[in-house]
PDB file of C-alpha atoms and ligand atoms in Angstrom:
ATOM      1  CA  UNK H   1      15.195  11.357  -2.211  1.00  0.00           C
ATOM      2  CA  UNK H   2      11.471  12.065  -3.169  1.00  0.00           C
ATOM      3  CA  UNK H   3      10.605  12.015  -6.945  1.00  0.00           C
ATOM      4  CA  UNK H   4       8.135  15.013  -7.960  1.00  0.00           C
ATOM      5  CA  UNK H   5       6.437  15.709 -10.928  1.00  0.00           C
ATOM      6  CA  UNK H   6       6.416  19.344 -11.886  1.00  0.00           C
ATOM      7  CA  UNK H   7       3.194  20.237 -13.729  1.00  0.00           C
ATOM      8  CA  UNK H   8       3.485  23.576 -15.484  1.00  0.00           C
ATOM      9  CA  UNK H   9       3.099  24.867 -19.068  1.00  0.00           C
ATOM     10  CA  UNK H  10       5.142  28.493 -18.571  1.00  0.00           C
ATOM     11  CA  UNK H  11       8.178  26.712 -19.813  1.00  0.00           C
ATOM     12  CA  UNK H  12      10.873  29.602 -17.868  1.00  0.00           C
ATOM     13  CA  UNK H  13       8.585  28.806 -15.077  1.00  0.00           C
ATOM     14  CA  UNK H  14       8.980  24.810 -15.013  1.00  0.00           C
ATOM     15  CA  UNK H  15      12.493  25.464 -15.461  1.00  0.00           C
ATOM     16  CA  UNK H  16      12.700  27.363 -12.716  1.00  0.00           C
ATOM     17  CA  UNK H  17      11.182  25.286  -9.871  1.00  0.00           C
ATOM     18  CA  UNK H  18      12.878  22.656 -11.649  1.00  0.00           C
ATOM     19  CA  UNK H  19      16.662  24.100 -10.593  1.00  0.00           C
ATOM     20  CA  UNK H  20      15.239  24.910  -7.115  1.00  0.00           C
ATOM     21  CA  UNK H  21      14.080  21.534  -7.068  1.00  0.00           C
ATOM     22  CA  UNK H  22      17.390  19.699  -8.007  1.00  0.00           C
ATOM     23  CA  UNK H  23      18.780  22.025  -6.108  1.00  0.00           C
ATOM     24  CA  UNK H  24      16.986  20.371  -2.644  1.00  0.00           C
ATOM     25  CA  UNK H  25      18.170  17.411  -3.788  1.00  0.00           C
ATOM     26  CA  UNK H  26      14.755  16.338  -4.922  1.00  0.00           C
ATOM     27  CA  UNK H  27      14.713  14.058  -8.453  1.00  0.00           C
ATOM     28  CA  UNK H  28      12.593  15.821 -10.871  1.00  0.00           C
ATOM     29  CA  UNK H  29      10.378  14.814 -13.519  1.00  0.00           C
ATOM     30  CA  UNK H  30       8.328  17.830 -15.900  1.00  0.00           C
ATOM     31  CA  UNK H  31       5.011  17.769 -17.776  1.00  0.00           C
ATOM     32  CA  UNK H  32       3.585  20.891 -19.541  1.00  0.00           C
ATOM     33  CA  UNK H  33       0.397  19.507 -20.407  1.00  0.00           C
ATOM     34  CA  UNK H  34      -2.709  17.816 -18.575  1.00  0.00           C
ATOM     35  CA  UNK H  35      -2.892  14.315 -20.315  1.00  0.00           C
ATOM     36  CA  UNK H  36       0.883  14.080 -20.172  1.00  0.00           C
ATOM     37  CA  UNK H  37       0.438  15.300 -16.209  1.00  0.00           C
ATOM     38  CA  UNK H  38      -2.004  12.352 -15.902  1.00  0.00           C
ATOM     39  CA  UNK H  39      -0.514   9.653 -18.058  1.00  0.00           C
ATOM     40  CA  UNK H  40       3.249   9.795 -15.526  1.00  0.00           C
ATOM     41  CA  UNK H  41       1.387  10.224 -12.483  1.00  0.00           C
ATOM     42  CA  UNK H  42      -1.066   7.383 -13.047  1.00  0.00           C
ATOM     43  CA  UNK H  43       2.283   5.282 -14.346  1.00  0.00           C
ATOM     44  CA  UNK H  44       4.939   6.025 -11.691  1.00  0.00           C
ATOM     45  CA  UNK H  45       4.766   6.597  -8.139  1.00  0.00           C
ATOM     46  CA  UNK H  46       5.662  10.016  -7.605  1.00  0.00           C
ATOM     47  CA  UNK H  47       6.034  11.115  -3.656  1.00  0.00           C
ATOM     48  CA  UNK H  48       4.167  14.415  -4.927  1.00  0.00           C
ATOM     49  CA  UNK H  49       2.953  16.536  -7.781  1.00  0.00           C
ATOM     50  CA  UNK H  50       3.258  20.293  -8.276  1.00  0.00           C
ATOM     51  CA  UNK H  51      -0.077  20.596 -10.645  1.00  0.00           C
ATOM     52  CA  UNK H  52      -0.533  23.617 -12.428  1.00  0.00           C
ATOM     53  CA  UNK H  53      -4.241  24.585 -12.748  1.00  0.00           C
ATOM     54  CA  UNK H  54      -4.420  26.391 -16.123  1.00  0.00           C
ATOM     55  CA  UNK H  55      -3.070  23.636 -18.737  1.00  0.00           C
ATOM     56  CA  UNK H  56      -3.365  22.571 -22.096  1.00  0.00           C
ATOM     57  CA  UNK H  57      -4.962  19.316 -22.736  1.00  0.00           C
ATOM     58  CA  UNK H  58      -6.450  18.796 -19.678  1.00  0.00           C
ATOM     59  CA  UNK H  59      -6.689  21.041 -16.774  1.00  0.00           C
ATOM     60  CA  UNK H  60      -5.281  20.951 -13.174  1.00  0.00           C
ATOM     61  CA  UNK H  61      -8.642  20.202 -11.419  1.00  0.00           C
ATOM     62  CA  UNK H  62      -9.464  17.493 -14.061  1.00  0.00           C
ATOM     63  CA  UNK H  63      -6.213  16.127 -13.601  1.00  0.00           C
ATOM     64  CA  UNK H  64      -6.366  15.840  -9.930  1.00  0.00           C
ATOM     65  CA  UNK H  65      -9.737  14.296  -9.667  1.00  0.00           C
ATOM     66  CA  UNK H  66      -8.275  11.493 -12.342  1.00  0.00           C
ATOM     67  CA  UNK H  67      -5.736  10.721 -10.092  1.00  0.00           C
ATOM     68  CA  UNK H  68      -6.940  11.212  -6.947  1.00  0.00           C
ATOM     69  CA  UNK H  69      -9.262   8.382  -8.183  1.00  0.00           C
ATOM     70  CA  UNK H  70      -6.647   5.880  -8.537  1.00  0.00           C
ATOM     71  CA  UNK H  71      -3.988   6.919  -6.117  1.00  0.00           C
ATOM     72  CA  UNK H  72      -3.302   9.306  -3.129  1.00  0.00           C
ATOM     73  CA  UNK H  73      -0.081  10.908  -4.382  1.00  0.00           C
ATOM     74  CA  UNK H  74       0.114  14.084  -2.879  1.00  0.00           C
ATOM     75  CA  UNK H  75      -0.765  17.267  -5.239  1.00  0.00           C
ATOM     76  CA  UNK H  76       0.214  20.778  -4.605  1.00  0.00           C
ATOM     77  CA  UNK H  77      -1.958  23.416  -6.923  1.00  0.00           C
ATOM     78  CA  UNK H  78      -0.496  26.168  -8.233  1.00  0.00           C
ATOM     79  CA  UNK H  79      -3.065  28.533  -8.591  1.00  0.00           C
ATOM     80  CA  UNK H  80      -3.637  32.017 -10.125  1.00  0.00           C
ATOM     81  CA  UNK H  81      -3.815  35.277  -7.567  1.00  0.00           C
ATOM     82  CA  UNK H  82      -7.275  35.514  -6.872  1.00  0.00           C
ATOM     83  CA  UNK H  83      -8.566  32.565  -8.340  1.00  0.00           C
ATOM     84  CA  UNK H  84     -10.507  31.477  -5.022  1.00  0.00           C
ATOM     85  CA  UNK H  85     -12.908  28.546  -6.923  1.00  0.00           C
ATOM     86  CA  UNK H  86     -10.358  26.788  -8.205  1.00  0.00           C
ATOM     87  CA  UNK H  87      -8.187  26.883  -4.939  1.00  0.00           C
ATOM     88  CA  UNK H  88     -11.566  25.423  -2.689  1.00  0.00           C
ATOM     89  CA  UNK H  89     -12.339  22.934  -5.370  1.00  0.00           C
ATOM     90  CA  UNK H  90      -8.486  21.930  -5.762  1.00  0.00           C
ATOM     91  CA  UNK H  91      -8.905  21.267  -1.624  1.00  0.00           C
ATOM     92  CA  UNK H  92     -12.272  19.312  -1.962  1.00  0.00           C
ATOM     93  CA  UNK H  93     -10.704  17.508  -4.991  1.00  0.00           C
ATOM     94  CA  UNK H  94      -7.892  16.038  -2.638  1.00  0.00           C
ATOM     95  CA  UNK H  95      -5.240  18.777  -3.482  1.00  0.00           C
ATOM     96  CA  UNK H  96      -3.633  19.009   0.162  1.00  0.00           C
ATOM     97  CA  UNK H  97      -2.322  22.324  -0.287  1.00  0.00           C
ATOM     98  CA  UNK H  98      -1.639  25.285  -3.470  1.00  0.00           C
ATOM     99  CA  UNK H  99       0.274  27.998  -3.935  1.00  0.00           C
ATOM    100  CA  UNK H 100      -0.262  31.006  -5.468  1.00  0.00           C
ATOM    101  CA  UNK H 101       1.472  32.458  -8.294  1.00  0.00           C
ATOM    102  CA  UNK H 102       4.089  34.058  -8.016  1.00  0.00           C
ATOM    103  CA  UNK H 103       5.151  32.822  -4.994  1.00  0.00           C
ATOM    104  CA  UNK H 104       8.702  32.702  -3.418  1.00  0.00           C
ATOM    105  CA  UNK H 105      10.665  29.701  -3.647  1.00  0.00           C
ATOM    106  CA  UNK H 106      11.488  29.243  -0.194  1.00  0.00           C
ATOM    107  CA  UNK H 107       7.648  29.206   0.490  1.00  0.00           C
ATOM    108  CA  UNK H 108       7.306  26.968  -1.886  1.00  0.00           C
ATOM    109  CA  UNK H 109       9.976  24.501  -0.656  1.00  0.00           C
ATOM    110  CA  UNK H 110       8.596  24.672   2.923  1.00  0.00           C
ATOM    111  CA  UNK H 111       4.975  23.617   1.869  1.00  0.00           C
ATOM    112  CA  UNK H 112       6.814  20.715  -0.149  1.00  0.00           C
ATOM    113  CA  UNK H 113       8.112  19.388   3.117  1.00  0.00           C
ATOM    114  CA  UNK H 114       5.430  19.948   4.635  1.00  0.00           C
ATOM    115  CA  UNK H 115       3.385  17.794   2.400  1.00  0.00           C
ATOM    116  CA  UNK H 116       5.947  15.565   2.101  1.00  0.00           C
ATOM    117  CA  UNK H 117       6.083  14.223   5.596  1.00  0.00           C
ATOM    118  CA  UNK H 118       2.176  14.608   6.510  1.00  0.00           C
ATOM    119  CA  UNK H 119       1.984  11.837   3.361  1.00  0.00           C
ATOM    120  CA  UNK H 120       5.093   9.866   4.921  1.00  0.00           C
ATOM    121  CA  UNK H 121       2.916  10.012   7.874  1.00  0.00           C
ATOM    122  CA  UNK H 122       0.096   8.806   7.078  1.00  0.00           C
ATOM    123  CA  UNK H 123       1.033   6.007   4.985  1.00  0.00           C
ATOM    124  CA  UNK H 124       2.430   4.454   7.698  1.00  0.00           C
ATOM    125  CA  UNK H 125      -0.690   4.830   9.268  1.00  0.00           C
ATOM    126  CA  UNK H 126      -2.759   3.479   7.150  1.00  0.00           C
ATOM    127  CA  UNK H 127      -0.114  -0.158   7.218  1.00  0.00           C
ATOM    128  CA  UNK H 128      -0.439  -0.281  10.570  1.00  0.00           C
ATOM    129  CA  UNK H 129      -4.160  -0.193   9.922  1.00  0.00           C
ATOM    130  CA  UNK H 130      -4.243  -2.640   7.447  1.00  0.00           C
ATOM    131  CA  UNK H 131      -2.178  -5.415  10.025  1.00  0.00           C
ATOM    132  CA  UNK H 132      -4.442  -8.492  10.251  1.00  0.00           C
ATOM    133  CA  UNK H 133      -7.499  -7.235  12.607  1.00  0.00           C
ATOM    134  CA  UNK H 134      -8.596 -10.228  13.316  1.00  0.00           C
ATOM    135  CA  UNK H 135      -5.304 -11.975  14.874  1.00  0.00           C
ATOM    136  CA  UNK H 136      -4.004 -11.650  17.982  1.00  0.00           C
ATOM    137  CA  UNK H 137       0.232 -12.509  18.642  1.00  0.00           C
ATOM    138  CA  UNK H 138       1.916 -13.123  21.591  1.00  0.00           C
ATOM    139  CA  UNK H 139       5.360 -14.688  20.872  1.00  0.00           C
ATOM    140  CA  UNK H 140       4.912 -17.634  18.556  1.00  0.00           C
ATOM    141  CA  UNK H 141       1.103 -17.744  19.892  1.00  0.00           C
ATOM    142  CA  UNK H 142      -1.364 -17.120  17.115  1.00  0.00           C
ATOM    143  CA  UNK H 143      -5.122 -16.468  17.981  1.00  0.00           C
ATOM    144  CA  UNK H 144      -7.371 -16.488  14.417  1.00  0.00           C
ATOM    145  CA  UNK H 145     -10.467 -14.597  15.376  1.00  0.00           C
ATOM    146  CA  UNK H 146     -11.936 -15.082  11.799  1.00  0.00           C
ATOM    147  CA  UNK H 147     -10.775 -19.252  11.510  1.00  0.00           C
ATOM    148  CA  UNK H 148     -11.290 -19.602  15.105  1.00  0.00           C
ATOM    149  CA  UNK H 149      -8.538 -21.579  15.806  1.00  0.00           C
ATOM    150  CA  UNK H 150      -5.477 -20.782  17.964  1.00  0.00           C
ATOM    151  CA  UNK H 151      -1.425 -22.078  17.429  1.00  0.00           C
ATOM    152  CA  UNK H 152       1.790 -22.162  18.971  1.00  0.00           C
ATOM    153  CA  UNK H 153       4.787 -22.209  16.837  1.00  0.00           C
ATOM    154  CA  UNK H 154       2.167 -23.696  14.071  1.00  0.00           C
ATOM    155  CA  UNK H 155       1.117 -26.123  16.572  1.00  0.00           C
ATOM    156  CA  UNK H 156      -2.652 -25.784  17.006  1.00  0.00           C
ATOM    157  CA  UNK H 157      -4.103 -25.849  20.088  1.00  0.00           C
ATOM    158  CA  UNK H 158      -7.502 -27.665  20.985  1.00  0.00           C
ATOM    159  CA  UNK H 159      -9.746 -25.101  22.736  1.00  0.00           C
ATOM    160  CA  UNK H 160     -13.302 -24.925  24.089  1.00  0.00           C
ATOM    161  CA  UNK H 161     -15.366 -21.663  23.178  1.00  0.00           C
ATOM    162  CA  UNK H 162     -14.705 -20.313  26.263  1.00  0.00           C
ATOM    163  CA  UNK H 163     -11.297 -21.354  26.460  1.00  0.00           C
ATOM    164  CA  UNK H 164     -10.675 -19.531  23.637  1.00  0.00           C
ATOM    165  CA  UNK H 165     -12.965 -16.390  24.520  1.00  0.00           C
ATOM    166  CA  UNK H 166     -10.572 -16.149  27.808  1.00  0.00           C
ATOM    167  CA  UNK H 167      -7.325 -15.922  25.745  1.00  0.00           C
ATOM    168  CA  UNK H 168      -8.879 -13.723  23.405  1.00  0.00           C
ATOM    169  CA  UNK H 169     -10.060 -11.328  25.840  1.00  0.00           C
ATOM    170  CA  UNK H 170      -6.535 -11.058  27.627  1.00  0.00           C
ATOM    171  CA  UNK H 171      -4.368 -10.638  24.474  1.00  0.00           C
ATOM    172  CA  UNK H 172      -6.659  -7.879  23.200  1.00  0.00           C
ATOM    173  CA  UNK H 173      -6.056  -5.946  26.438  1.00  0.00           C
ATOM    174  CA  UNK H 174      -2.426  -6.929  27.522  1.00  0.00           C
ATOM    175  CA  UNK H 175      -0.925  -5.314  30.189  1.00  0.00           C
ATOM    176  CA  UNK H 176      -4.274  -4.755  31.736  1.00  0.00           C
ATOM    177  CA  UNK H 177      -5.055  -6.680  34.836  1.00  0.00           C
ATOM    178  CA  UNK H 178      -8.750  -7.814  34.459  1.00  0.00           C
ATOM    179  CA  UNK H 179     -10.590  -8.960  37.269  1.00  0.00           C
ATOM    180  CA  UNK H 180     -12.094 -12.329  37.801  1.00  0.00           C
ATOM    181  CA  UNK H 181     -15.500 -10.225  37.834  1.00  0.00           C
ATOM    182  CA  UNK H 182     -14.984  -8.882  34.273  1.00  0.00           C
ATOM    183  CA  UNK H 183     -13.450 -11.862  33.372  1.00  0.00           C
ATOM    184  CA  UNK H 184     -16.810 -13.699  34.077  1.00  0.00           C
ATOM    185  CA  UNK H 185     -18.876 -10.883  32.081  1.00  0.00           C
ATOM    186  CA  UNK H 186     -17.451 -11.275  29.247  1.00  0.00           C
ATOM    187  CA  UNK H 187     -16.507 -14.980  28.853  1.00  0.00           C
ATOM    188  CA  UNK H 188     -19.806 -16.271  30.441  1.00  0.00           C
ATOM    189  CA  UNK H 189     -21.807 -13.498  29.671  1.00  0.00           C
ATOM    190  CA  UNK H 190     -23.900 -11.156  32.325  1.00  0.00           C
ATOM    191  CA  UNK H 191     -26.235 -13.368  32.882  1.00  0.00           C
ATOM    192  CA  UNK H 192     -24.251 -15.926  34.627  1.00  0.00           C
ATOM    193  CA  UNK H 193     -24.975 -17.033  38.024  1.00  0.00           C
ATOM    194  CA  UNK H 194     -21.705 -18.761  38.620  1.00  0.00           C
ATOM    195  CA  UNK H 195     -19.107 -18.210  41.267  1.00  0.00           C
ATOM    196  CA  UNK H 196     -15.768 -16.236  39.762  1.00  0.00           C
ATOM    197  CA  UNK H 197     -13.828 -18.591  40.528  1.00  0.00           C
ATOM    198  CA  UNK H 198     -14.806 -20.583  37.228  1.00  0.00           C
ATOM    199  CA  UNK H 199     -12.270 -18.012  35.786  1.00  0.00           C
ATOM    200  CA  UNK H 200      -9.529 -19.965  37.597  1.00  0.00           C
ATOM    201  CA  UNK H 201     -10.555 -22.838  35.999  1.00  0.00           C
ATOM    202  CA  UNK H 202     -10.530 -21.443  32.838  1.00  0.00           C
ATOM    203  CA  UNK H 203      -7.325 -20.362  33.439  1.00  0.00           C
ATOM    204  CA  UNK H 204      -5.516 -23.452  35.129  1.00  0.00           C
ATOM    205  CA  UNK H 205      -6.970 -25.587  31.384  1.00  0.00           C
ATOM    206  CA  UNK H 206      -4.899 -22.969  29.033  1.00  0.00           C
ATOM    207  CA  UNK H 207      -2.179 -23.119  31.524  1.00  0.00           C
ATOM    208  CA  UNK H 208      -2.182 -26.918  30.837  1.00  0.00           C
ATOM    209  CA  UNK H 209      -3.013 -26.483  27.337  1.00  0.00           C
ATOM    210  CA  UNK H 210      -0.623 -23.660  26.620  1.00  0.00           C
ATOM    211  CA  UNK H 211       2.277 -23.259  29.451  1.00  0.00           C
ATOM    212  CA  UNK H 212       2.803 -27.003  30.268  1.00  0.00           C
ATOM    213  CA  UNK H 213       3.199 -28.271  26.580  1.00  0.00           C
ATOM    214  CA  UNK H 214       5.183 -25.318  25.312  1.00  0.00           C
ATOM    215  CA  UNK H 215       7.111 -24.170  28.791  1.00  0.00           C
ATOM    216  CA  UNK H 216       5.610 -20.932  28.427  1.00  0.00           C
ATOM    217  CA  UNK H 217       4.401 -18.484  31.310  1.00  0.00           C
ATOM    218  CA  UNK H 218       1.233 -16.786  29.236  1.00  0.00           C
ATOM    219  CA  UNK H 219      -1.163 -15.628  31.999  1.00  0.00           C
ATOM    220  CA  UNK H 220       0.091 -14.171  35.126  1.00  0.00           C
ATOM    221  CA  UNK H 221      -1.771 -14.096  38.276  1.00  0.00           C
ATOM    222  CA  UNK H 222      -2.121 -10.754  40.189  1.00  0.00           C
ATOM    223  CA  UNK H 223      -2.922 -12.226  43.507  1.00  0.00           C
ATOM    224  CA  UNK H 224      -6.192 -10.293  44.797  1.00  0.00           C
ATOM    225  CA  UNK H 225      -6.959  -8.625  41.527  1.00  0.00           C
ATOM    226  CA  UNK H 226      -6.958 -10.804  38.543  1.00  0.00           C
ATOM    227  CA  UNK H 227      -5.373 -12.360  35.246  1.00  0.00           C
ATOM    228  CA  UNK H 228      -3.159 -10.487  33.163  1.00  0.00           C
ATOM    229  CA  UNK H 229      -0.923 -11.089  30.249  1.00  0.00           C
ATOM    230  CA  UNK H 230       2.193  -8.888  29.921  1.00  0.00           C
ATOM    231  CA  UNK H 231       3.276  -8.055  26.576  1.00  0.00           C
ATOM    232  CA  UNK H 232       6.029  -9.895  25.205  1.00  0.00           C
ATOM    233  CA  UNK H 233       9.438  -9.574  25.587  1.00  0.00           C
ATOM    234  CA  UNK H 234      11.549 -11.700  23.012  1.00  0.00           C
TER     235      UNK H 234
HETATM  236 CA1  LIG G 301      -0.608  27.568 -16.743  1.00  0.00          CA
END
């Protein structure tokens, strides 16, 4: 269950939320002060904070901007009623949402879940983003973009530029049938004056390169359109 730290220095308050909280099911760690807000934060990975803005020490806004610095735990302000400044700098300081005092508890718990899963959400966003960019799988077929160099099953594979611009161009858009046409553009550039059916050259050397020596079937042929390569099915 998610681990927040409750940031609040009306002690009845903390308490407070802090029952609710257990109550969820959520584990619950407290701070009534700004440096000690900062110090846990920065040292454990909550899944949120509930930051109080008027604290001791070190207040909310300072606080968020320290840790928003070093980590994108989500924060939830508590604000005053009224106090409008602090609630647009909380959101330009990286607060994703606040709360104003008092508040009910169930609204509070629903903006908590809220937050909770739009974070869950993009985190795993952001590792999909971070996969390698710059290789392409199929299988146990690994094209490098960056090394240039292309294996199966860790065996490399000798290829000639535009060997290797051909595979590249059909694992980066499998499950599309490109024509020989568009093939030709972008291996062999606009400019060429060649007939398309280089392409099925290109494509009958990785066949022997590729499908003979590892009794794969990589590139299909869609008679009287093109080249394709279906994703894989393990
Ligand atoms: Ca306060």
């Amino acid at each position: 269950m998610a681990h927040i730290l409750v940031v609040e220095d009306e002690e009845k308050l903390a308490r407070f939320v802090e029952l609710e909280l257990l109550h969820e099911g959520y584990e619950v760690s407290k701070a009534n002060n700004g440096r000690d807000a900062l110090d846990m934060a920065l040292e454990r990975d909550f899944d949120l904070v509930l930051l109080d803005i008027i604290l001791p020490g070190l207040n909310g806004l300072e606080v968020l901007r320290r840790l928003q610095k070093e980590k994108s735990t989500p924060v939830i302000l508590l604000t005053a009623r009224d106090a409008v400044m602090d609630k647009v700098s909380g959101l330009d300081a990286g607060a994703v949402d606040y709360i104003t005092k008092p508040f009910a508890i169930e609204e509070l718990l629903a903006r908590i879940r809220v937050a909770l899963k739009l974070h869950q959400v993009s985190e795993e966003k952001k590792e999909e983003e971070s996969a390698d960019p710059g290789v392409l799988e199929w299988g146990k077929l690994r094209l490098d973009m960056r090394r240039h160099n292309v294996f199966y099953d860790g065996q490399e594979i000798m290829l000639t530029n535009r060997e290797f611009t051909m595979l590249q161009i059909l694992l980066e858009n499998q499950d599309i049938v490109l024509s020989r046409d568009t093939l030709l553009d972008r291996v062999c550039g606009y400019s060429y004056a060649g007939e398309t059916n280089v392409i099925d050259v290109y494509v009958r050397y990785l066949r022997t390169k590729i499908d003979e020596v590892f009794g794969i079937k990589l590139i299909t042929t869609v008679r009287g359109v093109g080249y394709v390569i279906r994703s894989f099915q393990g």
